[in-house]
Each structure stands twice: as C-alpha cells, then as structure tokens.
Amino acid sequence: MIKKKSSRYALSEKKSFFQKKSFFLLAGLILGAGCIIGLYLTSVYFSTDESCLMCHVHPHVESSWKLSKHYNNGSGTKTHCIACHLPPQTHTWSHYTAKAGLGLRDVWGYLTKDSADYDWDRLSELEYAVTYIPNESCKECHHSLFPEGITGDGVTAHLYYEDNEKKLDLQCISCHLDAGHYNPNYSHGKLTGIPGASAGISALDTSRFFKAPATVASFTNYTEQIPGTAVSFKMVAVPGGTFKMGSTDKEPFHQADESPVRSVSVSPFFMAEAEVTWDQYWAFYANTMSEGRTPPENVYANNSRPDVDAVSGPTPPFGFPDQGWGGGDRPAITMTHYAAETFCQWLSLKTGKKYRLPTEAEWEYAARGGTETPYFFPGNPKKFSDEGFWRKFISADVDTIGSYVIYGKNSKNKTQEPSAVSANPFGLKNMLGNVMEYCADKYSAEAYSKGGESVVDPLVTEGSEWVVRGGNYTSDAADLRVAARDYTKHDAWLKTDPQQPKSIWWYSDIRGIGFRIVCEPDASTGGL
C-alpha cells in the first residue's frame, strides 16, 4: 500500500510540474504575441502623417504638402509622408531600418535643437532633399513614365532619363522638387543633361542627326539612317528564291497548320538585321506624338499610298513598355500590329523608301537562310526541347541552340540585345527567339492548302488575327522551329489594360512581341 501511495504521489507531483510549465509557456506566448502586436501598432501609428508632423517643425511643411500635386489633385489620391521619405514597404528590411534611423534622428533633433536655428531655405534645396527621398519610392508609386497631361518635351525627357539613369546620376526628385511640397518659386527642370524637357534644360544636341537617308545604288546590304535623328540600322539584301515552306509530320513537334508543305517563290527584298529596337521606336514616338486617333483602317490603307505626308503616332503607354529591362538596342516590345504598321508608314515617309512588315513567306524564307532543316543551325528539336518524358531525368542540350537563340533556357526571363547571338546564313539575327515578330499576313490554319502546290509571293488578307513568327524569350525549343506558326490573341493581350477605350497602340498582357521590317527594292537597287 505504501508503494502505491508513493507512486500516486510522484505522478501527482509530475502532473503539477507540467501544469506549471504549460502555464508559464502559455503566458510567455501570450506576452510575446502582445509585445509583437504592440510593436506593430506602434509602428503603424508612427507611420501616420500626424506622427510625422509631431517632430517636423518646418513652418510650411503641412501647408506646402497639402498644396502639392501629391495631395491636391483631381484623382483623390493622397500621398503620405512615408511613401516619399522611406524606401517602399515591399523592401521590408530597408524600410524598417531606414524608419528606425530616421525616427531616432528626428526625435533627437526635436529634443535637443531649436527649430528657430534651422536654415529652412537651405534645407528645402535639392542638395538636401535628395538625401531624404529614396528614388525607388518614386518608382514604386509612379508605374507610368507618361502621366496624364505630359507635354511632348516631358515625354522626351522621361525617355532619355530612363535610358541614361545611371550615367546621369540623377533622381526623380532632381526634376520634380516641388512634387511633394509645393513651391510657387520653383522652376521645373532647371538642370542640364536631359534634352528637351522644358525651358531651362539644355537643348537636344542635333549635331549627330542625319540630314538625309541612306542612298542605295545596288542590291547589297546597306545602313539606313533616319533623317532628323541619330538612329541608324543595318538592312540585309535577301536574294529571291524558291523554297519548301512548312513541315511534314516527320518533323518533331510538327503541327497541323504547318502543312501541306508547298513550293513558294519570293522576290528579292531587304530585311533588317535585327528586330526594331527601342532607339528606333522612340525616335518614331518622339517624331509623331499626338492623340493617336487615326483609325487603324486608314493606316493600313496608307501603307499602299506614296502621297501620305503625315502620320499620327502612338499615345503614351500605360506603365513601362520596356518592362524595366532597358532600351537602346533591345527589341521594342508590347506594341500592337497597328502600331508596327504605323511605324513602317512613318519610316517610309522619312526615308523615301517602301518599308513594311514581311509576309509570312518572306519571313520563313529569310529565317531558313537557305537551309531545309527544323532550324537554320544543326540539331534535332527533340535534343533541344524540354518536352517529353526523358527530360525529367536528362537535361536538354543548350550548347548549339544557345549560340543562335534567346529562349526560355538562356534569356534570364527578359529580352536581350542582338549582340548576344550569332547570325543565320543570310546574316540575320534573332530570327528565332527573343521576341515574336509580326507578319503582314492574317492567320489561317489552312493557308498552305490554298493556292496550289506552287505559289509566288503569297499573302493572306482574310482573318481576324495576325501571323506572328519566331517564338520569344520564354519559348521552348519545340516552338522555335523555323516552320512553327503562331498568331496574335488581341483581346487576351489587352485584358488588363485599364484604359477605356482600350489602347490601339500598346498591349498590356504580352511582353515578348515585336517586329522586324523589310524594304522593297526598286529599279535603282537592282532588286527587280
């Protein structure tokens, strides 16, 4: 009996111990959670405008903020202190460490210094302001380079800044010092280095502008130069010929719309060495800025007319059309087929030549470069593709294809410059991968079954979508075969466009779309 009582007593003691331990553990968890919640609520409070104004004793800080465009605007959006003066909250660590440092400094100054001793005029100057305005915060709020009401000079300045941000070593606040705190004496853009922004900014250097387009005296490669700009680009002479267009069902990853294979003859033409670049497209944009309400049917009609003397250009895009990847020689992207046609019309007027989009037959002929294989370089699509059961165990070969193509395996999920790849046998770069390229044809799955087994310079003009060719930087090797066909998805590519009516110039939901141009030779170039 004694042993049983001792055993029962020991169990009771043990139970009591665990009950006490559980109590303290629970109390600790509740206390810890309370501290975390308390710290969070304290942090939230000290992120309010009211808490900021407790320490900031600038005599005009509240009134100047409420008069600024960040507060006093027609949209109803009010920009709060922390949105400008701290890194974005999406950058959590940098946001909270900057907040702690700024808060401690403000409290220390509030307790130990006399606000009457501050030189408020000096502290309102740009030199001081840039230390309190993280540039990433400006970009976090301003997703569009082209706000409503921006002038043509403003567009030029913004484009120039985006392409030269690191070289200029400037921040958004450098030109927009009065955006957050209104200053009636501030003159926007009193800086040098950004061309054409407004009065007071250095004039655009026109000494490097071309005065005349390239002269083409024979059917050979030439470098076009756009008058009134510093932009030039290489055009490659593609000899006419006959080839087998499409693919048979023996080709790996063959699709039904690639057959039947037929004999196609194409006339000689010039084709751009690479896709139209941002440098070229922004030159077009700057030269044709307008409301952009020319009906699309007029643009297509005008492409066959030599007497058109003016072109209405694109409206400002919503957001950053280059996706933040950079401009320069990277391919211009996200424009509609209509915008690409308008570019061709503008370029034709500027140069006196006939520029247009390639037909689907011209595109495939040029992409093949005289070859009859799935790619213009050696290799089996099955060897390069990630599709198939064995790719779960054995990696696809990337060595050969990676030298010629920017695609899903080597693109780093963005477009690349033409210098990243080698040219095909005709001397053309990025015919496969990088961006899908518009063609002049409407898409038809049965296009190859019409017109007979042998055709000359075919062009499909009926359909609701346009042909696009070549795949893009996200594509698998199976979709980069020269014969692979695709088409626009107009409504889907505009799905999230916030504008009403939706843009006729820019797509909101497709990144890997661009275009390449061809030029029709005339008698003077020996192309006929």
Coordinates of C-alpha atoms in Angstrom, one line a residue:
M1 CA 0.0 0.0 0.0
I2 CA 2.8 2.3 0.8
K3 CA 4.4 1.8 -2.6
K4 CA 1.1 2.5 -4.3
K5 CA 0.7 5.8 -2.4
S6 CA 4.3 6.8 -3.2
S7 CA 3.7 6.1 -6.8
R8 CA 0.5 8.0 -6.9
Y9 CA 2.2 10.9 -5.1
A10 CA 5.0 11.0 -7.6
L11 CA 2.6 11.1 -10.5
S12 CA 0.7 13.9 -8.9
E13 CA 3.9 15.9 -8.5
K14 CA 4.9 15.3 -12.1
K15 CA 1.5 16.4 -13.3
S16 CA 1.7 19.5 -11.2
F17 CA 5.1 20.3 -12.7
F18 CA 3.9 20.0 -16.3
Q19 CA 0.8 22.1 -15.5
K20 CA 3.0 24.9 -14.1
K21 CA 5.4 24.6 -17.1
S22 CA 2.4 24.8 -19.5
F23 CA 1.0 27.8 -17.7
F24 CA 4.3 29.7 -18.0
L25 CA 4.7 28.7 -21.6
L26 CA 1.2 29.9 -22.5
A27 CA 1.7 33.1 -20.5
G28 CA 5.0 33.6 -22.3
L29 CA 3.4 33.1 -25.7
I30 CA 0.6 35.5 -24.9
L31 CA 3.0 38.1 -23.6
G32 CA 5.3 37.7 -26.7
A33 CA 2.3 38.0 -29.0
G34 CA 1.2 41.0 -27.1
C35 CA 4.6 42.6 -27.5
I36 CA 4.7 41.9 -31.2
I37 CA 1.2 43.3 -31.7
G38 CA 2.1 46.3 -29.6
L39 CA 5.2 47.0 -31.6
Y40 CA 3.3 46.6 -34.8
L41 CA 0.6 49.0 -33.7
T42 CA 3.3 51.4 -32.5
S43 CA 4.9 51.1 -35.9
V44 CA 1.7 51.7 -37.7
Y45 CA 1.0 54.8 -35.6
F46 CA 4.4 56.2 -36.2
S47 CA 3.8 55.8 -39.9
T48 CA 0.9 58.2 -40.0
D49 CA 1.1 61.7 -41.3
E50 CA 0.1 63.0 -37.8
S51 CA 3.0 61.3 -36.1
C52 CA 5.4 62.7 -38.7
L53 CA 4.1 66.2 -38.2
M54 CA 4.8 65.9 -34.4
C55 CA 8.5 66.2 -35.0
H56 CA 8.8 68.0 -38.3
V57 CA 8.5 71.7 -37.3
H58 CA 9.2 73.2 -40.7
P59 CA 6.8 76.2 -40.6
H60 CA 5.3 75.3 -44.0
V61 CA 5.6 71.5 -44.0
E62 CA 1.9 70.8 -43.7
S63 CA 0.5 73.6 -45.9
S64 CA 3.1 73.0 -48.6
W65 CA 2.4 69.3 -48.7
K66 CA -1.4 69.8 -48.9
L67 CA -0.9 72.3 -51.8
S68 CA 1.3 69.9 -53.8
K69 CA 0.3 67.5 -56.6
H70 CA 0.8 64.6 -54.2
Y71 CA -2.1 65.8 -52.1
N72 CA -4.0 68.5 -54.1
N73 CA -5.0 66.7 -57.2
G74 CA -8.1 65.6 -59.1
S75 CA -7.6 61.8 -58.6
G76 CA -8.5 61.9 -54.9
T77 CA -5.2 60.0 -54.1
K78 CA -3.3 61.5 -51.2
T79 CA 0.4 60.6 -50.9
H80 CA 1.5 60.1 -47.3
C81 CA 4.8 61.2 -45.8
I82 CA 6.3 57.7 -45.6
A83 CA 5.6 57.0 -49.2
C84 CA 8.2 59.5 -50.2
H85 CA 10.6 59.6 -47.3
L86 CA 11.1 55.9 -46.7
P87 CA 12.0 53.0 -49.0
P88 CA 9.0 51.1 -50.2
Q89 CA 7.4 48.7 -47.7
T90 CA 7.8 45.9 -50.2
H91 CA 11.6 46.2 -49.3
T92 CA 10.8 45.3 -45.7
W93 CA 14.3 45.3 -44.2
S94 CA 15.4 48.5 -45.8
H95 CA 12.1 50.1 -45.0
Y96 CA 12.1 49.4 -41.3
T97 CA 15.8 50.1 -40.7
A98 CA 15.5 53.4 -42.5
K99 CA 12.4 54.1 -40.5
A100 CA 14.1 53.4 -37.2
G101 CA 17.2 55.5 -38.1
L102 CA 15.1 58.4 -39.4
G103 CA 12.8 58.3 -36.3
L104 CA 15.7 58.3 -33.8
R105 CA 17.3 61.3 -35.6
D106 CA 14.0 63.2 -35.7
V107 CA 13.3 62.6 -32.0
W108 CA 16.9 63.6 -31.1
G109 CA 16.7 66.8 -33.1
Y110 CA 13.3 67.6 -31.6
L111 CA 14.5 67.2 -28.0
T112 CA 17.9 68.9 -28.4
K113 CA 17.7 71.5 -31.1
D114 CA 15.8 74.8 -31.5
S115 CA 13.8 74.9 -34.7
A116 CA 14.4 78.7 -34.9
D117 CA 18.1 78.0 -35.7
Y118 CA 17.4 76.0 -38.8
D119 CA 18.1 77.5 -42.2
W120 CA 14.8 76.3 -43.8
D121 CA 15.6 77.8 -47.3
R122 CA 18.8 75.7 -47.5
L123 CA 17.1 72.6 -46.2
S124 CA 14.5 72.9 -48.9
E125 CA 17.1 72.9 -51.7
L126 CA 17.7 69.8 -53.9
E127 CA 21.1 69.1 -52.4
Y128 CA 19.4 68.3 -49.0
A129 CA 16.2 66.9 -50.4
V130 CA 17.8 64.0 -52.3
T131 CA 19.1 62.5 -49.0
Y132 CA 15.5 62.1 -47.8
I133 CA 13.8 60.9 -50.9
P134 CA 14.7 57.3 -52.0
N135 CA 14.4 57.1 -55.8
E136 CA 12.9 53.6 -55.5
S137 CA 10.0 55.1 -53.6
C138 CA 9.2 57.4 -56.5
K139 CA 9.3 54.5 -58.9
E140 CA 7.1 52.4 -56.6
C141 CA 4.2 54.8 -56.9
H142 CA 4.8 56.1 -60.5
H143 CA 4.3 53.0 -62.6
S144 CA 3.9 55.1 -65.8
L145 CA 6.5 57.2 -67.5
F146 CA 3.8 59.2 -69.1
P147 CA 1.3 60.7 -66.7
E148 CA -1.9 62.4 -67.9
G149 CA -1.2 65.9 -69.4
I150 CA 2.5 65.3 -70.0
T151 CA 4.0 67.5 -72.8
G152 CA 6.0 66.3 -75.7
D153 CA 9.1 67.7 -74.1
G154 CA 8.3 65.9 -70.9
V155 CA 8.0 62.6 -72.8
T156 CA 11.4 63.1 -74.4
A157 CA 13.0 63.9 -71.1
H158 CA 11.4 60.9 -69.4
L159 CA 12.6 58.5 -72.2
Y160 CA 16.1 60.0 -72.1
Y161 CA 16.2 59.6 -68.3
E162 CA 15.1 56.0 -68.4
D163 CA 17.8 55.0 -70.9
N164 CA 20.5 57.1 -69.1
E165 CA 19.6 57.0 -65.4
K166 CA 23.0 55.6 -64.2
K167 CA 25.0 57.8 -66.5
L168 CA 23.1 60.9 -65.5
D169 CA 23.3 60.1 -61.7
L170 CA 20.0 61.9 -61.1
Q171 CA 16.9 61.0 -59.1
C172 CA 13.3 61.8 -59.9
I173 CA 13.4 64.5 -57.3
S174 CA 16.1 66.2 -59.3
C175 CA 13.5 67.5 -61.7
H176 CA 10.4 67.2 -59.5
L177 CA 11.5 69.0 -56.3
D178 CA 8.0 70.6 -55.9
A179 CA 6.0 67.4 -56.4
G180 CA 5.7 66.7 -52.7
H181 CA 5.9 70.2 -51.2
Y182 CA 4.5 73.0 -53.3
N183 CA 6.9 75.8 -54.0
P184 CA 5.5 78.6 -56.2
N185 CA 9.0 79.9 -57.0
Y186 CA 10.3 76.6 -58.3
S187 CA 11.0 76.3 -62.0
H188 CA 10.7 72.8 -63.2
G189 CA 13.7 71.2 -64.8
K190 CA 16.5 73.7 -64.2
L191 CA 19.1 71.1 -64.9
T192 CA 21.5 70.3 -67.7
G193 CA 22.0 66.9 -69.3
I194 CA 18.4 66.0 -70.1
P195 CA 17.4 67.0 -73.6
G196 CA 14.2 68.8 -74.4
A197 CA 12.4 68.6 -71.1
S198 CA 11.4 72.2 -70.8
A199 CA 12.7 75.7 -70.6
G200 CA 16.0 75.8 -68.8
I201 CA 17.1 72.3 -69.8
S202 CA 19.9 72.0 -72.3
A203 CA 18.8 71.8 -75.9
L204 CA 19.0 68.4 -77.7
D205 CA 22.3 68.0 -79.4
T206 CA 21.4 67.8 -83.1
S207 CA 25.0 67.8 -84.4
R208 CA 24.9 64.0 -84.8
F209 CA 21.5 64.0 -86.6
F210 CA 21.3 62.6 -90.1
K211 CA 20.4 65.1 -92.7
A212 CA 19.4 62.5 -95.4
P213 CA 18.5 58.8 -95.6
A214 CA 20.9 56.2 -97.0
T215 CA 21.4 56.1 -100.7
V216 CA 21.0 52.6 -102.1
A217 CA 22.5 52.2 -105.6
S218 CA 22.6 48.4 -105.8
F219 CA 21.1 45.3 -104.3
T220 CA 23.6 44.9 -101.4
N221 CA 23.5 45.4 -97.6
Y222 CA 23.1 49.0 -96.5
T223 CA 22.8 51.0 -93.3
E224 CA 19.7 53.1 -93.2
Q225 CA 19.8 56.4 -91.4
I226 CA 16.7 58.2 -90.3
P227 CA 16.8 61.9 -91.1
G228 CA 16.3 64.2 -88.1
T229 CA 17.6 61.6 -85.7
A230 CA 20.9 59.9 -84.7
V231 CA 19.4 56.5 -85.4
S232 CA 20.7 54.1 -88.0
F233 CA 20.3 50.3 -88.6
K234 CA 21.5 47.6 -90.9
M235 CA 19.4 46.2 -93.7
V236 CA 20.4 42.9 -95.3
A237 CA 19.9 42.1 -99.0
V238 CA 18.0 38.8 -99.2
P239 CA 18.1 37.3 -102.7
G240 CA 14.9 36.0 -104.1
G241 CA 14.4 32.2 -104.5
T242 CA 12.2 29.2 -104.1
F243 CA 11.9 27.0 -101.0
K244 CA 9.8 24.4 -99.3
M245 CA 7.5 26.2 -96.9
G246 CA 6.1 24.4 -93.8
S247 CA 7.0 21.0 -92.3
T248 CA 6.0 17.4 -92.7
D249 CA 4.6 15.1 -90.0
K250 CA 8.0 13.5 -89.8
E251 CA 9.5 16.7 -88.2
P252 CA 9.5 16.5 -84.4
F253 CA 6.7 18.7 -82.8
H254 CA 5.1 19.3 -86.2
Q255 CA 1.7 21.0 -86.1
A256 CA -1.2 20.6 -88.5
D257 CA -1.1 24.3 -89.6
E258 CA 2.4 23.8 -90.9
S259 CA 1.2 21.6 -93.8
P260 CA 0.9 20.7 -96.5
V261 CA 4.5 21.6 -97.5
R262 CA 4.4 23.6 -100.7
S263 CA 6.9 25.3 -103.1
V264 CA 7.0 29.0 -102.6
S265 CA 8.9 31.6 -104.6
V266 CA 9.7 35.0 -103.2
S267 CA 11.0 38.1 -104.9
P268 CA 14.2 39.8 -103.6
F269 CA 13.9 42.1 -100.6
F270 CA 15.9 43.8 -97.9
M271 CA 15.3 42.8 -94.3
A272 CA 16.5 44.4 -91.1
E273 CA 19.4 42.6 -89.5
A274 CA 17.5 42.6 -86.1
E275 CA 14.2 43.4 -84.7
V276 CA 13.2 47.1 -84.5
T277 CA 15.0 48.5 -81.4
W278 CA 13.8 50.9 -78.7
D279 CA 16.1 53.5 -80.1
Q280 CA 14.3 53.3 -83.5
Y281 CA 10.8 53.1 -82.0
W282 CA 11.3 56.0 -79.6
A283 CA 12.6 58.1 -82.5
F284 CA 9.2 57.3 -84.2
Y285 CA 7.3 58.1 -81.0
A286 CA 9.0 61.4 -80.4
N287 CA 8.6 62.4 -84.0
T288 CA 4.9 61.6 -84.2
M289 CA 3.5 62.4 -80.7
S290 CA -0.2 63.1 -81.0
E291 CA -3.6 61.9 -79.7
G292 CA -3.1 59.0 -81.9
R293 CA -6.8 58.6 -83.0
T294 CA -6.1 57.8 -86.7
P295 CA -8.4 54.9 -87.4
P296 CA -6.4 51.7 -88.0
E297 CA -8.1 51.1 -91.4
N298 CA -6.6 54.4 -92.6
V299 CA -3.1 53.3 -91.6
Y300 CA -3.3 50.0 -93.5
A301 CA -4.7 51.9 -96.5
N302 CA -2.0 54.5 -96.3
N303 CA 0.7 51.9 -96.5
S304 CA -0.1 51.4 -100.2
R305 CA -0.2 55.2 -100.9
P306 CA 3.0 57.1 -101.7
D307 CA 1.4 60.5 -101.2
V308 CA 0.6 60.5 -97.5
D309 CA 2.5 63.4 -95.8
A310 CA 1.8 62.9 -92.1
V311 CA 1.5 60.1 -89.6
S312 CA -0.3 60.2 -86.2
G313 CA 1.9 58.4 -83.7
P314 CA 1.1 56.4 -80.5
T315 CA -0.4 57.7 -77.4
P316 CA 1.7 57.3 -74.2
P317 CA 1.8 53.7 -73.0
F318 CA 0.4 52.8 -69.6
G319 CA 3.4 51.8 -67.4
F320 CA 6.9 50.9 -68.6
P321 CA 6.7 49.3 -72.0
D322 CA 10.3 48.1 -71.8
Q323 CA 9.4 46.3 -68.5
G324 CA 12.5 48.0 -66.9
W325 CA 14.9 45.8 -68.9
G326 CA 16.4 48.7 -70.7
G327 CA 16.1 50.3 -74.1
G328 CA 18.8 51.1 -76.6
D329 CA 19.4 48.1 -78.9
R330 CA 17.0 45.8 -77.1
P331 CA 13.9 45.0 -79.3
A332 CA 11.0 47.3 -78.9
I333 CA 8.0 45.3 -77.4
T334 CA 4.3 45.4 -76.4
M335 CA 3.2 47.5 -79.4
T336 CA 0.2 46.3 -81.4
H337 CA 0.3 45.2 -85.1
Y338 CA -1.4 48.5 -85.9
A339 CA 1.5 50.4 -84.2
A340 CA 4.0 48.4 -86.1
E341 CA 2.3 49.2 -89.4
T342 CA 2.2 52.9 -88.5
F343 CA 6.0 52.7 -87.7
C344 CA 6.6 51.4 -91.2
Q345 CA 4.5 54.1 -92.7
W346 CA 6.4 56.8 -90.8
L347 CA 9.8 55.3 -91.8
S348 CA 8.8 55.2 -95.4
L349 CA 7.9 58.9 -95.3
K350 CA 11.2 59.7 -93.6
T351 CA 13.4 57.8 -96.0
G352 CA 11.6 57.8 -99.3
K353 CA 11.7 54.0 -99.4
K354 CA 9.0 51.4 -99.1
Y355 CA 9.2 49.9 -95.7
R356 CA 6.7 47.3 -94.4
L357 CA 6.2 44.2 -92.4
P358 CA 7.4 40.9 -94.0
T359 CA 4.9 38.5 -95.5
E360 CA 4.8 35.1 -93.7
A361 CA 6.5 33.5 -96.7
E362 CA 9.3 36.2 -96.8
W363 CA 9.8 35.7 -93.0
E364 CA 10.2 31.9 -93.2
Y365 CA 12.4 32.1 -96.3
A366 CA 14.7 34.6 -94.5
A367 CA 14.7 32.6 -91.3
R368 CA 15.8 29.4 -93.1
G369 CA 18.7 31.2 -94.7
G370 CA 18.8 28.6 -97.4
T371 CA 18.5 25.6 -95.1
E372 CA 15.8 22.9 -95.1
T373 CA 16.2 21.7 -91.5
P374 CA 14.0 22.4 -88.5
Y375 CA 16.4 25.2 -87.5
F376 CA 18.9 27.1 -89.6
F377 CA 21.6 25.5 -87.4
P378 CA 22.3 21.8 -86.9
G379 CA 20.3 19.9 -84.3
N380 CA 17.2 17.8 -83.7
P381 CA 14.3 19.6 -81.9
K382 CA 14.0 16.7 -79.5
K383 CA 17.6 17.2 -78.4
F384 CA 16.9 20.9 -77.5
S385 CA 13.4 20.7 -76.2
D386 CA 12.3 20.3 -72.6
E387 CA 9.2 18.4 -73.7
G388 CA 9.0 14.7 -73.3
F389 CA 9.2 12.1 -70.5
W390 CA 13.0 11.7 -70.5
R391 CA 13.5 15.4 -69.8
K392 CA 12.6 14.6 -66.2
F393 CA 15.9 12.7 -65.9
I394 CA 18.2 14.1 -68.7
S395 CA 18.7 17.8 -69.4
A396 CA 18.2 19.2 -72.8
D397 CA 21.2 20.3 -74.9
V398 CA 21.7 24.0 -74.8
D399 CA 25.2 24.4 -76.4
T400 CA 24.3 24.8 -80.1
I401 CA 20.9 26.4 -79.8
G402 CA 22.1 28.9 -77.2
S403 CA 24.6 30.4 -79.6
Y404 CA 21.8 31.4 -82.0
V405 CA 18.6 31.8 -80.0
I406 CA 17.4 33.8 -76.9
Y407 CA 14.8 31.5 -75.4
G408 CA 13.5 30.0 -72.2
K409 CA 16.8 28.3 -71.3
N410 CA 19.1 31.3 -71.6
S411 CA 17.1 34.5 -71.6
K412 CA 17.1 35.2 -67.8
N413 CA 13.4 35.9 -68.4
K414 CA 13.9 39.0 -70.5
T415 CA 14.8 40.1 -74.0
Q416 CA 18.4 40.6 -75.0
E417 CA 20.4 42.7 -77.4
P418 CA 21.3 41.4 -80.9
S419 CA 24.9 41.1 -80.0
A420 CA 24.1 38.2 -77.7
V421 CA 23.6 35.8 -80.6
S422 CA 25.2 34.7 -83.9
A423 CA 23.5 35.5 -87.2
N424 CA 21.9 32.9 -89.6
P425 CA 23.3 32.2 -93.0
F426 CA 21.7 35.3 -94.5
G427 CA 23.3 37.5 -91.8
L428 CA 20.0 38.0 -89.8
K429 CA 20.0 37.9 -86.0
N430 CA 17.2 36.7 -83.6
M431 CA 15.0 35.3 -86.3
L432 CA 14.2 32.7 -83.7
G433 CA 13.6 33.6 -80.1
N434 CA 13.9 36.9 -78.3
V435 CA 10.5 38.3 -79.5
M436 CA 7.7 37.0 -81.7
E437 CA 7.6 39.1 -84.9
Y438 CA 4.6 40.4 -86.7
C439 CA 3.9 39.4 -90.3
A440 CA 1.8 41.2 -92.9
D441 CA -0.5 38.1 -93.2
K442 CA -3.7 37.3 -91.5
Y443 CA -3.6 34.0 -89.8
S444 CA -5.4 30.9 -91.3
A445 CA -4.8 27.4 -90.2
E446 CA -5.5 26.2 -93.7
A447 CA -3.3 28.8 -95.5
Y448 CA -0.9 26.3 -97.0
S449 CA -3.7 24.2 -98.6
K450 CA -4.9 27.1 -100.7
G451 CA -3.4 28.4 -104.0
G452 CA -1.9 25.1 -105.2
E453 CA 1.4 23.3 -104.6
S454 CA 3.5 26.1 -106.0
V455 CA 2.9 29.8 -105.3
V456 CA 4.6 33.1 -105.8
D457 CA 4.8 35.9 -103.1
P458 CA 1.7 34.7 -101.2
L459 CA -0.2 37.0 -98.8
V460 CA -3.2 36.1 -96.7
T461 CA -5.6 39.0 -96.3
E462 CA -8.6 37.5 -94.6
G463 CA -8.9 36.6 -91.0
S464 CA -9.3 38.1 -87.5
E465 CA -5.8 37.7 -86.1
W466 CA -2.3 38.4 -87.5
V467 CA 0.5 35.9 -88.0
V468 CA 3.4 36.1 -85.6
R469 CA 6.6 34.0 -86.1
G470 CA 9.8 33.0 -84.4
G471 CA 8.8 32.4 -80.7
N472 CA 10.2 34.6 -77.9
Y473 CA 12.4 34.7 -74.9
T474 CA 10.1 32.4 -72.9
S475 CA 9.7 29.7 -75.6
D476 CA 10.7 26.1 -75.6
A477 CA 12.9 24.9 -78.4
A478 CA 9.9 23.0 -79.9
D479 CA 8.2 26.3 -80.7
L480 CA 11.3 27.9 -82.2
R481 CA 11.4 25.6 -85.2
V482 CA 11.5 27.7 -88.4
A483 CA 8.2 26.2 -89.6
A484 CA 6.4 26.9 -86.3
R485 CA 3.4 29.3 -86.7
D486 CA 1.5 31.4 -84.2
Y487 CA -0.9 34.3 -84.2
T488 CA -2.0 37.3 -82.2
K489 CA -4.5 37.0 -79.3
H490 CA -5.8 40.6 -79.4
D491 CA -8.4 40.5 -76.7
A492 CA -6.4 38.4 -74.3
W493 CA -3.3 40.6 -74.8
L494 CA -5.4 43.7 -73.8
K495 CA -7.3 42.0 -70.9
T496 CA -5.8 44.1 -68.1
D497 CA -5.5 47.4 -70.0
P498 CA -7.1 49.9 -67.6
Q499 CA -7.9 52.5 -70.3
Q500 CA -11.3 53.0 -71.8
P501 CA -11.4 52.6 -74.7
K502 CA -8.5 50.1 -74.7
S503 CA -5.3 51.2 -76.4
I504 CA -4.9 50.7 -80.2
W505 CA -1.2 51.2 -79.7
W506 CA 0.0 49.1 -76.8
Y507 CA -0.7 45.7 -75.4
S508 CA -0.9 45.2 -71.6
D509 CA -0.6 41.4 -71.3
I510 CA 2.1 40.3 -73.7
R511 CA 5.8 41.1 -73.4
G512 CA 7.5 39.0 -76.0
I513 CA 6.1 40.6 -79.1
G514 CA 7.9 42.9 -81.5
F515 CA 8.6 43.2 -85.2
R516 CA 11.2 43.3 -88.0
I517 CA 10.9 45.4 -91.1
V518 CA 11.6 44.7 -94.8
C519 CA 12.2 47.2 -97.6
E520 CA 11.0 46.7 -101.2
P521 CA 13.8 47.2 -103.7
D522 CA 13.2 49.4 -106.7
A523 CA 14.9 49.6 -110.1
S524 CA 17.8 51.7 -108.7
T525 CA 18.8 49.0 -106.3
G526 CA 18.9 46.2 -108.8
G527 CA 16.3 44.2 -107.0
L528 CA 13.8 43.9 -109.8

